[in-house]
């Protein structure tokens, strides 16, 4: 037997018990005729003690243990003379009478501690050692708890978890598919799912009115920071529902998770914000509402005062950063640099200091009187001591830029507390977005999203004005989930594909099976999908989703530990009827 | 609102309630001035009634409903005059006052009933319709329940469900990998996992001492009956355990599933049978022990009586089919044909009828006296009225053939009751099996399986005699799960690869990361993996695992519904640096 207890459970009440423990050696130290070993497993740390005089041989063996050796010991639980209140097991130690080395360890390439000395690349290469660090463990365990609670909640509501296939059909829609060459069908390929979207709709047509699945999805994207080629989705769908039925269930699920996993209550109903309003107020369709600092339009009072930049602008808007009127020239210059970064792409920034003494100091004093500036301040409900930041230009772009600036100011004022969570629903998204270059419409969510019934008549006359019956769950500026009521009849789906620039043949070839399925009694249905990785990262207070994945890939999509992707042998390529074309 | 209730829940206690129901039209019939519609969803069927006289318009609308139309109705629950005791809702019906057609249906290509008129191909093509059939639903719901109980059981035992990656590295070991070409790394490929084996071992090294995962695995095999290119595994691993620790946990899990999902109790401990004994007694390493009919060796009494076939044979063995001494010539000939089928490959069969009157009649009366045959009968504990079937040849082959014959006789005598379940453990498998042609040893389970400690000394001298610390869970002749205690040190793993014919370089290239991981403190560990599809099919009484998968592929690995695999466009191929080589 390797253990009677784990390394986190022994307490003062266990004194005099004979125990067997196994684990990893965290630390060995000699102190006043005694040798102490900290033994670690995922449950905790227990102190082992060896008496250098009474059992010299065993003590010497203990002194020779290296970091990360795996050992098994037998001993008796004894009360510590000097207790450690920081450790749950800190009142006891084990007086060891037998020690067996199960497995030696070379010196690990970085320290296995919360604050490690290892950089990300080396930690990914030795991910099995990184996984031993308590903070990484915390994320992995949190992920387990979260999925468990989701499954319990949905199962108790009558949802069935149903597995949909991974080897499916490539559809040149959305992101790029990963494909899988078929050996049996020469020259043909499966594709890995970007989401189970079509299958869950087919399940609705199949009569499984409440479906969910926690499953991997795949996107072959050009890798960006914090994207992974494979990620996990909580995929849900319901039949015979309207939007509010869906929101009710998944708002309850969200509350359930926060309660069960984090012990956080949300007594109130989540706010619901229309897309247009979110853009106007927060410059984002995933607003962080942990803090106010809303965007206000001041076009009316800013224009026609001789300041050409504002006069030429479609839109002038501002935010008010509370208490920052004392910002120095240098601090303000840095803000200008911030909004000029290519990621934001603004041309500049106008500031207005509403000084404590009630006077104004701005970068546009030449054009605006104190009275003018007071009008802005009033629009923004600014108080003396506040800093007003103004941007202008094309309305859509300026709002987005103000949104970014708002988040930056929120960070600077420490208004974005990691331990505070502010969920809300965004509703009434546009059905389409227009490619500015080609003029082609794209589906904002996906081509299966139903328009709002009240807007259907606009489909032919003014498609850009049509709102979708779609919704996102947003928490702390992150899009945690998104979904919609779907189209459930062939005619509407065909019209949708038409608007999206599909020919009849293309639509038929790619989605014929779905449109065919609509012909055999499709129920009204809708659903939602959540990004599990992002959600758990948020709960865990992690910046990166890599922190809550056991074996993540790096930003270039490589698994540094197993060295994948890699070359395959010639025979395998031949069996797949493929050759690699090397570029020179 | 689409519904206040589902179609399976209304009872006599709901009488006079105003309800809204939605569902599919199962059947419409006119009877004595009334029109009846059976409305169906996955919860059941509720009868709707329309009075042709008092509400002629509505009644006419109802009469025009086709099979599988999706409708929504409003009405009042009323007591039926003629009740249907076969239906949970059979005491009530809904007197409809409003009817809305949500979705029409063309005439389905087969009937949506338990006994359908659709062949398998058409049902796979229209799988979304097949999924509406109550028996298919039963399997899908059973699968959900089973995975739910597995997750609950293991989570309650402290196991963590941890996701391992899908885009991994190709290893030319075991079956063929499906591969995924990388767009970002020219000429390189990911592989889809055949199992998470290596990753779960790395999790053990990472300190996650109780891991499980219910996950998809992939094997690019030449398709055989009832194999699927993607299948689902319940993958489990534990650290600091010996074999019996693993068997104890997963025997308890098995009992839990049977209890919770099927309400079947197994009060006794599962039998444990050594591999050698299973082969000798049942001619199979996955014996069906729902019935006895064990194999007995009769070489000693059968040889040296002048019957050349037996004299030349390495082994003569027999089974006793109770009460079948009355088998006709024709029936016996059919048995001979059965064993001569290429799948079994025997040359023939000797029968001995132990007649009710105590006399013997056999196909070898020329060589054996009644006394000789009585000796065989005694060895087999045969009684008057029984039929003894004898086969001979190479020992291993003959045992396997007798094993097949035993199953056939079990079927004929209806000893293999679908509703009876007989689980057992098979233990002490050989570590290696030899390729008879090349003489090369292969791992019987996989190359990470540890030999039994007592056999380690035989590794160099007589590797074929070495037993593995491996085990299978077998139920009703199906291998439901298999696992082992793993190797956890570099030297042993290197020796194992050597025996398996890997060069040092090959081992390093393919499994270097694992052997490297062993150098940093690997705990003793072991685990097991179960085939979920097979297990659920068994519980469901299904012949095929396709019955319990929502969207199975056909035996050629094609998804007939979405038409995959399929061609991909030129640009996609180019992006992947690939060309297809057509064979002529």
XYZ file of N, CA and C in Angstrom, chain A residues 1-3 22 24 42-43 68 70 102-108 126 128-129 131-132 137 140-141 143-144 148 151-152 155-156 158-170 176 178-190 199 202-203 205-210 216 218 220-223 230 232 240-242 488 513 516-517 519-524 532 550-551 553 557-558 561-566 568 572-573 575-583, chain B residues 1-3 22-24 42-43 68 70 102-108 126 128-129 131-132 137 140-141 143-144 148 151-152 155-156 158-170 176 178-190 199 202 205-209 216 218 220-223 230 232 239-242 488 513 516-517 519-524 532 550-551 553 557-558 561-566 568 572-573 575-583:
672
model
N 0.828 -1.204 0.000
C 0.000 0.000 0.000
C 0.864 1.255 0.000
N 0.498 2.203 -0.857
C 1.322 3.395 -1.006
C 0.944 4.513 -0.041
N -0.285 4.521 0.427
C -0.652 5.585 1.355
C -1.964 5.272 2.077
N 2.712 9.029 0.618
C 3.557 9.094 -0.566
C 3.422 10.481 -1.176
N 5.819 13.984 -3.253
C 7.036 14.580 -3.794
C 7.772 15.367 -2.709
N -1.092 16.837 -4.367
C -2.001 17.917 -4.778
C -2.960 18.368 -3.678
N -2.924 17.633 -2.540
C -3.824 17.979 -1.443
C -3.163 18.870 -0.414
N 11.838 17.017 -5.622
C 10.962 16.297 -6.555
C 11.176 14.786 -6.581
N 10.227 11.168 -5.520
C 8.955 10.599 -5.066
C 9.277 9.548 -4.007
N 10.660 5.983 -4.229
C 9.908 5.349 -5.323
C 10.458 5.767 -6.672
N 11.010 6.970 -6.720
C 11.414 7.520 -8.008
C 12.321 8.720 -7.744
N 13.501 8.715 -8.373
C 14.403 9.851 -8.190
C 14.047 10.973 -9.148
N 14.650 12.112 -8.930
C 14.427 13.224 -9.864
C 15.726 13.954 -10.128
N 15.939 14.275 -11.382
C 17.006 15.216 -11.694
C 16.566 16.587 -11.204
N 17.501 17.516 -11.148
C 17.131 18.858 -10.689
C 16.204 19.477 -11.729
N 14.978 19.866 -11.315
C 14.023 20.390 -12.300
C 14.536 21.694 -12.927
N 8.169 21.698 -20.321
C 8.085 20.774 -19.183
C 6.737 20.981 -18.500
N 4.464 19.065 -17.611
C 4.155 18.137 -16.509
C 4.761 18.594 -15.193
N 5.832 19.393 -15.249
C 6.382 19.955 -14.008
C 5.636 21.244 -13.635
N 2.638 21.809 -14.196
C 1.329 21.395 -13.667
C 1.386 21.092 -12.168
N 2.613 20.884 -11.636
C 2.716 20.621 -10.193
C 2.596 21.897 -9.363
N -2.395 24.147 -10.583
C -3.366 23.169 -10.063
C -4.706 23.810 -9.758
N -6.763 24.184 -12.857
C -7.230 22.908 -13.412
C -8.389 22.360 -12.565
N -8.248 22.512 -11.254
C -9.304 22.021 -10.353
C -10.565 22.881 -10.489
N -11.505 24.357 -13.137
C -12.121 23.971 -14.405
C -12.980 22.716 -14.226
N -12.433 21.743 -13.502
C -13.210 20.533 -13.210
C -14.501 20.873 -12.472
N -18.331 20.439 -13.864
C -19.203 19.565 -13.089
C -20.516 20.275 -12.734
N -22.724 20.673 -15.832
C -23.403 19.422 -16.182
C -24.529 19.103 -15.216
N -24.275 19.310 -13.931
C -25.324 19.037 -12.948
C -26.525 19.940 -13.164
N -28.303 18.992 -16.524
C -28.948 17.680 -16.434
C -30.189 17.756 -15.558
N -30.074 18.479 -14.469
C -31.237 18.617 -13.588
C -32.392 19.367 -14.255
N -33.199 18.818 -17.273
C -33.729 17.969 -18.334
C -32.948 18.030 -19.642
N -31.803 18.720 -19.617
C -30.964 18.739 -20.819
C -30.227 17.402 -20.943
N -30.060 16.958 -22.176
C -29.300 15.744 -22.449
C -27.955 16.127 -23.050
N -26.889 15.540 -22.512
C -25.592 15.755 -23.158
C -25.459 14.747 -24.288
N -25.306 15.244 -25.484
C -25.248 14.376 -26.670
C -23.990 14.712 -27.449
N -23.216 13.679 -27.776
C -21.963 13.894 -28.500
C -22.223 14.021 -29.994
N -21.660 15.056 -30.574
C -21.735 15.233 -32.022
C -20.372 14.882 -32.615
N -20.323 14.566 -33.905
C -19.063 14.033 -34.451
C -17.959 15.080 -34.638
N -16.722 14.576 -34.676
C -15.537 15.410 -34.911
C -15.088 15.358 -36.359
N -15.339 14.234 -37.010
C -14.918 14.110 -38.409
C -16.106 14.494 -39.270
N -16.157 15.777 -39.642
C -17.333 16.256 -40.358
C -16.934 16.821 -41.712
N -17.667 17.797 -42.175
C -17.482 18.276 -43.538
C -16.953 19.706 -43.531
N -16.026 19.978 -44.412
C -15.444 21.311 -44.477
C -16.435 22.296 -45.077
N -11.044 29.392 -40.824
C -10.559 28.240 -41.582
C -10.758 26.957 -40.799
N -9.645 23.109 -39.816
C -8.612 22.079 -39.873
C -9.216 20.907 -40.642
N -8.453 20.286 -41.512
C -8.988 19.159 -42.271
C -8.198 17.885 -41.994
N -8.828 16.763 -42.267
C -8.261 15.448 -41.987
C -8.366 14.621 -43.266
N -7.242 14.363 -43.915
C -7.320 13.586 -45.163
C -7.846 12.176 -44.921
N -8.669 11.710 -45.836
C -9.211 10.353 -45.726
C -8.321 9.389 -46.501
N -7.978 8.294 -45.859
C -7.172 7.276 -46.522
C -8.063 6.421 -47.416
N -9.307 6.196 -46.938
C -10.227 5.302 -47.634
C -10.844 5.967 -48.863
N -11.045 7.269 -48.802
C -11.655 7.983 -49.934
C -10.605 8.916 -50.516
N -9.994 8.465 -51.572
C -8.878 9.173 -52.187
C -9.213 10.625 -52.498
N -8.348 11.516 -52.031
C -8.505 12.929 -52.357
C -9.597 13.638 -51.585
N -10.213 12.941 -50.627
C -11.284 13.577 -49.859
C -10.823 13.842 -48.425
N -11.519 14.748 -47.788
C -11.126 15.192 -46.459
C -12.336 15.302 -45.542
N -12.111 14.966 -44.279
C -13.031 15.381 -43.232
C -12.588 16.782 -42.770
N -25.036 20.439 -36.138
C -25.499 19.193 -35.527
C -26.505 19.444 -34.416
N -29.710 19.984 -35.992
C -30.285 18.714 -36.456
C -30.851 17.915 -35.280
N -30.217 18.036 -34.122
C -30.767 17.371 -32.935
C -32.121 17.954 -32.564
N -34.218 19.227 -34.696
C -35.135 18.656 -35.691
C -35.417 17.193 -35.344
N -34.440 16.546 -34.701
C -34.606 15.160 -34.270
C -35.426 15.019 -32.996
N -35.861 16.143 -32.420
C -36.770 16.070 -31.291
C -36.127 16.096 -29.904
N -34.798 16.353 -29.832
C -34.119 16.384 -28.526
C -34.155 17.821 -28.029
N -35.245 18.189 -27.384
C -35.553 19.603 -27.224
C -34.649 20.358 -26.268
N -33.863 19.644 -25.474
C -32.902 20.334 -24.597
C -31.572 19.587 -24.690
N -14.736 19.980 -27.533
C -13.647 20.697 -28.208
C -14.112 21.204 -29.570
N -12.432 23.594 -33.101
C -11.139 23.794 -33.751
C -11.226 24.943 -34.744
N -8.528 27.031 -37.438
C -7.182 27.217 -37.966
C -6.990 28.697 -38.272
N -6.762 29.462 -37.242
C -6.609 30.896 -37.414
C -5.135 31.262 -37.366
N -4.826 32.427 -37.922
C -3.489 32.950 -37.707
C -3.418 33.280 -36.239
N -2.448 32.679 -35.571
C -2.477 32.729 -34.123
C -2.222 34.139 -33.618
N -7.302 24.679 -30.604
C -8.410 23.892 -30.076
C -8.860 24.520 -28.766
N -12.537 24.829 -25.894
C -13.685 24.060 -25.411
C -14.927 24.934 -25.319
N -38.759 24.953 -29.086
C -39.999 25.555 -28.595
C -39.722 26.659 -27.582
N -38.740 27.493 -27.924
C -38.384 28.596 -27.028
C -38.322 29.904 -27.788
N -38.551 30.962 -27.034
C -38.284 32.306 -27.519
C -37.049 32.816 -26.788
N -35.724 28.482 -38.757
C -36.131 27.072 -38.778
C -36.967 26.720 -40.000
N -28.015 19.532 -46.608
C -28.589 18.560 -45.663
C -29.401 19.260 -44.584
N -32.592 20.625 -46.231
C -33.442 19.464 -46.461
C -34.132 19.045 -45.158
N -33.369 19.080 -44.079
C -33.921 18.688 -42.777
C -35.069 19.602 -42.364
N -37.287 20.595 -44.064
C -38.521 20.217 -44.782
C -39.342 19.164 -44.055
N -38.774 18.599 -42.986
C -39.467 17.484 -42.328
C -39.913 17.817 -40.911
N -40.398 19.041 -40.733
C -40.938 19.377 -39.414
C -39.865 19.851 -38.451
N -39.388 21.091 -38.675
C -38.372 21.662 -37.785
C -39.049 22.518 -36.737
N -38.769 22.270 -35.472
C -39.383 23.088 -34.422
C -38.675 24.445 -34.337
N -39.354 25.473 -33.857
C -38.643 26.715 -33.541
C -37.590 26.404 -32.484
N -15.649 27.912 -22.631
C -15.296 27.424 -21.292
C -13.942 27.964 -20.838
N -4.801 22.133 -19.469
C -3.737 21.250 -18.970
C -2.530 21.260 -19.907
N -2.788 21.162 -21.215
C -1.687 21.072 -22.167
C -1.914 22.064 -23.318
N -1.153 24.930 -26.267
C -0.133 25.170 -27.285
C 0.390 26.601 -27.131
N 0.813 27.906 -32.092
C 0.067 26.666 -32.294
C 0.911 25.420 -32.132
N 2.064 25.532 -31.508
C 2.913 24.361 -31.322
C 2.769 23.818 -29.908
N 5.933 20.565 -25.673
C 6.281 19.389 -24.883
C 6.438 18.160 -25.765
N 5.433 17.901 -26.597
C 5.511 16.693 -27.423
C 6.089 16.990 -28.793
N 6.334 18.281 -29.078
C 6.893 18.678 -30.369
C 5.922 18.350 -31.507
N 4.784 18.985 -31.470
C 3.802 18.836 -32.546
C 3.413 20.225 -33.035
N 3.074 20.406 -34.320
C 3.034 19.377 -35.359
C 4.441 18.931 -35.762
N 4.512 17.772 -36.416
C 5.811 17.247 -36.815
C 5.668 16.541 -38.158
N 5.494 13.517 -40.851
C 5.028 12.136 -40.804
C 5.797 11.357 -41.863
N 2.989 7.007 -44.748
C 1.731 7.569 -44.244
C 1.167 8.580 -45.259
N 2.050 9.428 -45.790
C 1.633 10.394 -46.807
C 1.088 9.682 -48.041
N -0.184 6.683 -48.219
C -1.485 6.080 -47.903
C -2.610 7.110 -48.002
N -2.254 8.365 -47.748
C -3.274 9.423 -47.770
C -3.386 10.068 -49.151
N -2.632 9.541 -50.114
C -2.671 10.062 -51.488
C -2.240 11.520 -51.552
N -1.241 11.874 -50.755
C -0.831 13.274 -50.674
C 0.661 13.430 -50.927
N 1.035 14.568 -51.462
C 2.448 14.965 -51.414
C 2.519 16.379 -50.879
N 3.654 16.659 -50.212
C 3.877 17.989 -49.686
C 4.569 18.816 -50.760
N 4.039 20.007 -50.989
C 4.652 20.910 -51.961
C 5.506 21.901 -51.195
N 6.804 21.763 -51.329
C 7.693 22.688 -50.603
C 7.807 23.991 -51.398
N 7.726 25.073 -50.676
C 7.924 26.372 -51.346
C 9.379 26.774 -51.207
N -45.472 32.021 -25.961
C -45.043 30.802 -25.289
C -45.440 29.572 -26.097
N -44.510 28.666 -26.247
C -44.776 27.501 -27.078
C -45.409 26.341 -26.311
N -45.183 26.278 -25.008
C -45.803 25.170 -24.283
C -45.799 25.423 -22.781
N -46.717 21.833 -27.698
C -46.120 21.831 -29.026
C -45.489 20.469 -29.273
N -45.461 20.065 -30.532
C -44.833 18.780 -30.827
C -45.074 18.382 -32.267
N -44.801 17.100 -32.530
C -44.928 16.573 -33.876
C -46.216 15.763 -34.016
N -40.312 14.151 -27.198
C -39.476 13.078 -26.651
C -39.951 12.569 -25.293
N -40.961 13.260 -24.734
C -41.465 12.850 -23.428
C -42.668 11.939 -23.530
N -45.644 14.326 -39.014
C -44.420 15.074 -38.692
C -44.554 16.596 -38.834
N -45.092 20.132 -37.353
C -44.878 20.651 -36.006
C -45.974 21.654 -35.720
N -46.566 25.252 -36.881
C -45.270 25.917 -36.740
C -44.365 25.579 -37.907
N -44.568 24.395 -38.452
C -43.653 23.918 -39.479
C -44.299 22.727 -40.164
N -44.325 22.772 -41.513
C -44.900 21.648 -42.240
C -43.861 20.559 -42.448
N -44.323 19.429 -42.921
C -43.374 18.362 -43.228
C -43.762 17.669 -44.519
N -42.768 17.411 -45.335
C -43.010 16.511 -46.461
C -43.196 15.113 -45.887
N -43.664 14.197 -46.720
C -43.842 12.829 -46.222
C -42.472 12.236 -45.952
N -42.211 11.810 -44.711
C -40.870 11.302 -44.384
C -40.547 10.046 -45.192
N -30.979 10.225 -43.346
C -31.955 11.094 -42.673
C -31.878 10.834 -41.168
N -31.569 12.643 -38.680
C -32.378 13.524 -37.825
C -33.810 13.017 -37.702
N -34.275 12.254 -38.714
C -35.610 11.647 -38.604
C -35.527 10.341 -37.820
N -33.543 9.727 -35.519
C -33.366 10.088 -34.106
C -34.699 10.337 -33.397
N -35.763 10.533 -34.193
C -37.076 10.738 -33.566
C -37.709 9.433 -33.109
N -34.106 7.130 -29.451
C -34.108 8.059 -28.313
C -33.703 7.378 -27.017
N -29.969 7.089 -26.802
C -29.290 8.379 -26.614
C -29.481 8.866 -25.173
N -30.674 8.658 -24.653
C -30.944 9.085 -23.274
C -30.181 8.203 -22.280
N -27.372 6.804 -22.836
C -25.978 7.240 -22.913
C -25.748 8.467 -22.014
N -26.660 9.413 -22.092
C -26.560 10.598 -21.228
C -26.561 10.200 -19.752
N -23.453 10.593 -17.104
C -23.715 11.415 -15.930
C -23.355 10.662 -14.647
N -19.566 10.337 -14.278
C -18.955 11.589 -13.821
C -19.254 11.825 -12.346
N -20.485 11.572 -11.929
C -20.820 11.783 -10.528
C -20.008 10.864 -9.631
N -16.232 11.894 -9.707
C -16.013 13.195 -9.053
C -16.162 13.049 -7.542
N -17.141 12.286 -7.119
C -17.332 12.078 -5.682
C -16.171 11.329 -5.044
N -13.141 11.969 -5.801
C -11.977 12.850 -5.847
C -11.238 12.862 -7.173
N -11.820 12.215 -8.188
C -11.207 12.274 -9.518
C -11.487 13.633 -10.153
N -10.514 14.127 -10.904
C -10.683 15.371 -11.645
C -10.815 15.044 -13.125
N -11.823 15.642 -13.758
C -11.899 15.485 -15.207
C -11.011 16.548 -15.842
N -10.037 16.112 -16.593
C -9.054 17.024 -17.191
C -8.993 16.753 -18.689
N -9.137 17.806 -19.484
C -9.118 17.654 -20.938
C -7.687 17.584 -21.458
N -7.440 16.586 -22.279
C -6.137 16.467 -22.936
C -6.312 16.883 -24.396
N -5.227 17.242 -25.068
C -5.377 17.829 -26.410
C -5.745 16.833 -27.505
N -6.343 17.373 -28.576
C -6.705 16.577 -29.752
C -5.671 16.707 -30.858
N -5.012 17.858 -30.920
C -4.020 18.042 -31.977
C -2.672 17.665 -31.387
N -2.293 16.389 -31.580
C -1.070 15.915 -30.933
C -0.080 15.427 -31.984
N 0.701 14.438 -31.619
C 1.803 14.029 -32.474
C 1.564 12.622 -32.991
N 1.876 12.416 -34.245
C 1.682 11.098 -34.842
C 2.722 10.117 -34.316
N -3.499 2.982 -37.164
C -3.108 4.176 -37.914
C -3.704 5.416 -37.296
N -5.213 9.244 -37.629
C -5.691 10.300 -38.506
C -4.764 11.488 -38.318
N -4.395 12.148 -39.390
C -3.501 13.295 -39.245
C -4.169 14.573 -39.743
N -3.642 15.693 -39.289
C -4.200 17.013 -39.586
C -3.061 17.892 -40.088
N -3.062 18.214 -41.373
C -1.962 19.030 -41.887
C -1.947 20.424 -41.264
N -0.750 20.903 -40.979
C -0.605 22.232 -40.400
C -0.390 23.257 -41.507
N -1.135 24.333 -41.440
C -0.981 25.394 -42.424
C 0.210 26.282 -42.064
N 0.393 26.436 -40.746
C 1.434 27.348 -40.258
C 2.824 26.721 -40.363
N 2.916 25.409 -40.198
C 4.207 24.730 -40.269
C 4.212 23.856 -41.509
N 4.798 24.357 -42.545
C 4.796 23.713 -43.859
C 5.258 22.265 -43.788
N 4.451 21.365 -44.329
C 4.857 19.963 -44.413
C 4.749 19.201 -43.107
N 4.212 19.848 -42.081
C 4.080 19.152 -40.798
C 2.612 18.852 -40.500
N 2.423 17.903 -39.623
C 1.085 17.397 -39.324
C 0.888 17.229 -37.822
N -0.316 17.502 -37.378
C -0.756 17.019 -36.079
C -1.341 15.626 -36.293
N -0.805 11.341 -22.336
C -1.144 12.551 -21.581
C -1.603 12.228 -20.171
N 1.391 11.677 -18.183
C 2.044 12.953 -17.863
C 1.288 13.688 -16.761
N 2.490 12.264 -13.594
C 3.789 12.852 -13.270
C 3.592 14.292 -12.801
N 2.546 14.935 -13.309
C 2.222 16.296 -12.885
C 1.526 16.364 -11.533
N 1.249 15.206 -10.921
C 0.719 15.220 -9.563
C -0.799 15.149 -9.435
N -1.508 14.918 -10.564
C -2.983 14.848 -10.499
C -3.370 13.393 -10.286
N -3.380 12.961 -9.038
C -3.330 11.532 -8.759
C -4.604 10.758 -9.086
N -13.415 11.716 -26.991
C -13.348 11.062 -28.293
C -11.928 10.597 -28.597
N -9.649 8.401 -31.897
C -9.714 8.255 -33.358
C -8.782 7.153 -33.825
N -7.726 5.246 -37.582
C -7.924 5.108 -39.020
C -7.711 3.646 -39.400
N -8.698 2.843 -39.111
C -8.606 1.423 -39.393
C -9.369 1.089 -40.663
N -9.023 -0.034 -41.254
C -9.857 -0.519 -42.327
C -11.161 -0.917 -41.673
N -12.233 -0.324 -42.162
C -13.472 -0.445 -41.416
C -14.003 -1.866 -41.436
N -14.312 7.319 -35.154
C -14.241 8.063 -33.895
C -15.131 7.371 -32.880
N -15.800 6.845 -28.286
C -15.666 7.564 -27.020
C -15.114 6.660 -25.930
N -2.566 7.549 -9.305
C -1.190 7.398 -8.827
C -1.179 6.726 -7.462
N -0.008 6.193 -7.114
C 0.199 5.540 -5.820
C -0.791 4.397 -5.614
N -0.960 3.608 -6.667
C -1.887 2.480 -6.578
C -1.233 1.194 -7.066
N -1.741 0.096 -6.545
C -1.434 -1.217 -7.075
C -2.687 -1.717 -7.800
N 6.955 3.134 -14.704
C 7.157 4.533 -14.298
C 8.622 4.896 -14.167
N 9.750 12.602 -24.897
C 9.187 13.503 -23.893
C 8.657 12.742 -22.694
N 11.702 11.376 -20.802
C 12.303 12.523 -20.134
C 11.500 12.874 -18.874
N 10.192 12.813 -18.989
C 9.331 13.138 -17.844
C 9.573 12.175 -16.678
N 12.178 11.188 -15.630
C 13.402 11.562 -14.906
C 13.152 12.569 -13.797
N 11.932 13.114 -13.729
C 11.682 14.177 -12.762
C 10.690 13.766 -11.690
N 10.800 12.525 -11.225
C 9.935 12.124 -10.121
C 8.586 11.630 -10.589
N 8.568 10.421 -11.171
C 7.304 9.845 -11.634
C 6.745 8.935 -10.557
N 5.492 9.116 -10.167
C 4.899 8.241 -9.154
C 4.492 6.909 -9.782
N 4.451 5.841 -8.999
C 3.845 4.600 -9.506
C 2.394 4.914 -9.876
N -17.014 3.545 -24.092
C -18.357 3.992 -23.717
C -19.415 3.476 -24.684
N -25.272 9.470 -31.701
C -26.261 10.343 -32.337
C -26.053 10.414 -33.844
N -24.781 10.545 -34.265
C -24.505 10.697 -35.692
C -23.381 9.758 -36.111
N -21.106 7.051 -38.345
C -20.739 6.891 -39.749
C -21.110 5.467 -40.177
N -16.977 4.364 -43.064
C -16.462 5.596 -42.472
C -17.051 6.862 -43.070
N -18.171 6.754 -43.758
C -18.785 7.939 -44.358
C -19.951 8.418 -43.503
N -25.264 11.547 -44.010
C -26.159 12.681 -43.865
C -25.510 13.962 -44.389
N -24.282 14.235 -43.914
C -23.634 15.485 -44.343
C -22.733 15.251 -45.547
N -22.585 13.995 -45.974
C -21.728 13.658 -47.096
C -20.266 14.020 -46.813
N -19.699 13.367 -45.836
C -18.283 13.542 -45.507
C -17.636 12.147 -45.480
N -16.349 12.016 -45.821
C -15.447 13.079 -46.267
C -15.816 13.573 -47.656
N -15.319 14.767 -47.992
C -15.637 15.344 -49.288
C -14.416 16.103 -49.802
N -12.061 19.229 -50.881
C -11.909 20.594 -50.386
C -11.396 21.432 -51.541
N -7.616 25.840 -50.361
C -7.410 25.224 -49.051
C -6.223 24.263 -49.109
N -6.178 23.451 -50.157
C -5.063 22.514 -50.348
C -3.744 23.266 -50.465
N -3.023 26.232 -49.313
C -2.660 26.790 -48.011
C -1.991 25.746 -47.128
N -2.352 24.489 -47.346
C -1.802 23.404 -46.524
C -0.540 22.816 -47.145
N -0.103 23.394 -48.260
C 1.131 22.938 -48.925
C 0.999 21.504 -49.397
N -0.189 21.144 -49.887
C -0.429 19.752 -50.260
C -0.952 19.642 -51.690
N -0.644 18.534 -52.337
C -1.376 18.169 -53.544
C -1.846 16.731 -53.403
N -2.970 16.467 -54.037
C -3.510 15.111 -54.014
C -2.902 14.343 -55.185
N -2.420 13.159 -54.920
C -1.853 12.308 -55.962
C -2.910 11.300 -56.360
N -3.464 11.482 -57.550
C -4.495 10.542 -58.001
C -3.811 9.298 -58.557
N -4.346 8.179 -58.207
C -3.838 6.912 -58.761
C -4.652 6.548 -59.990
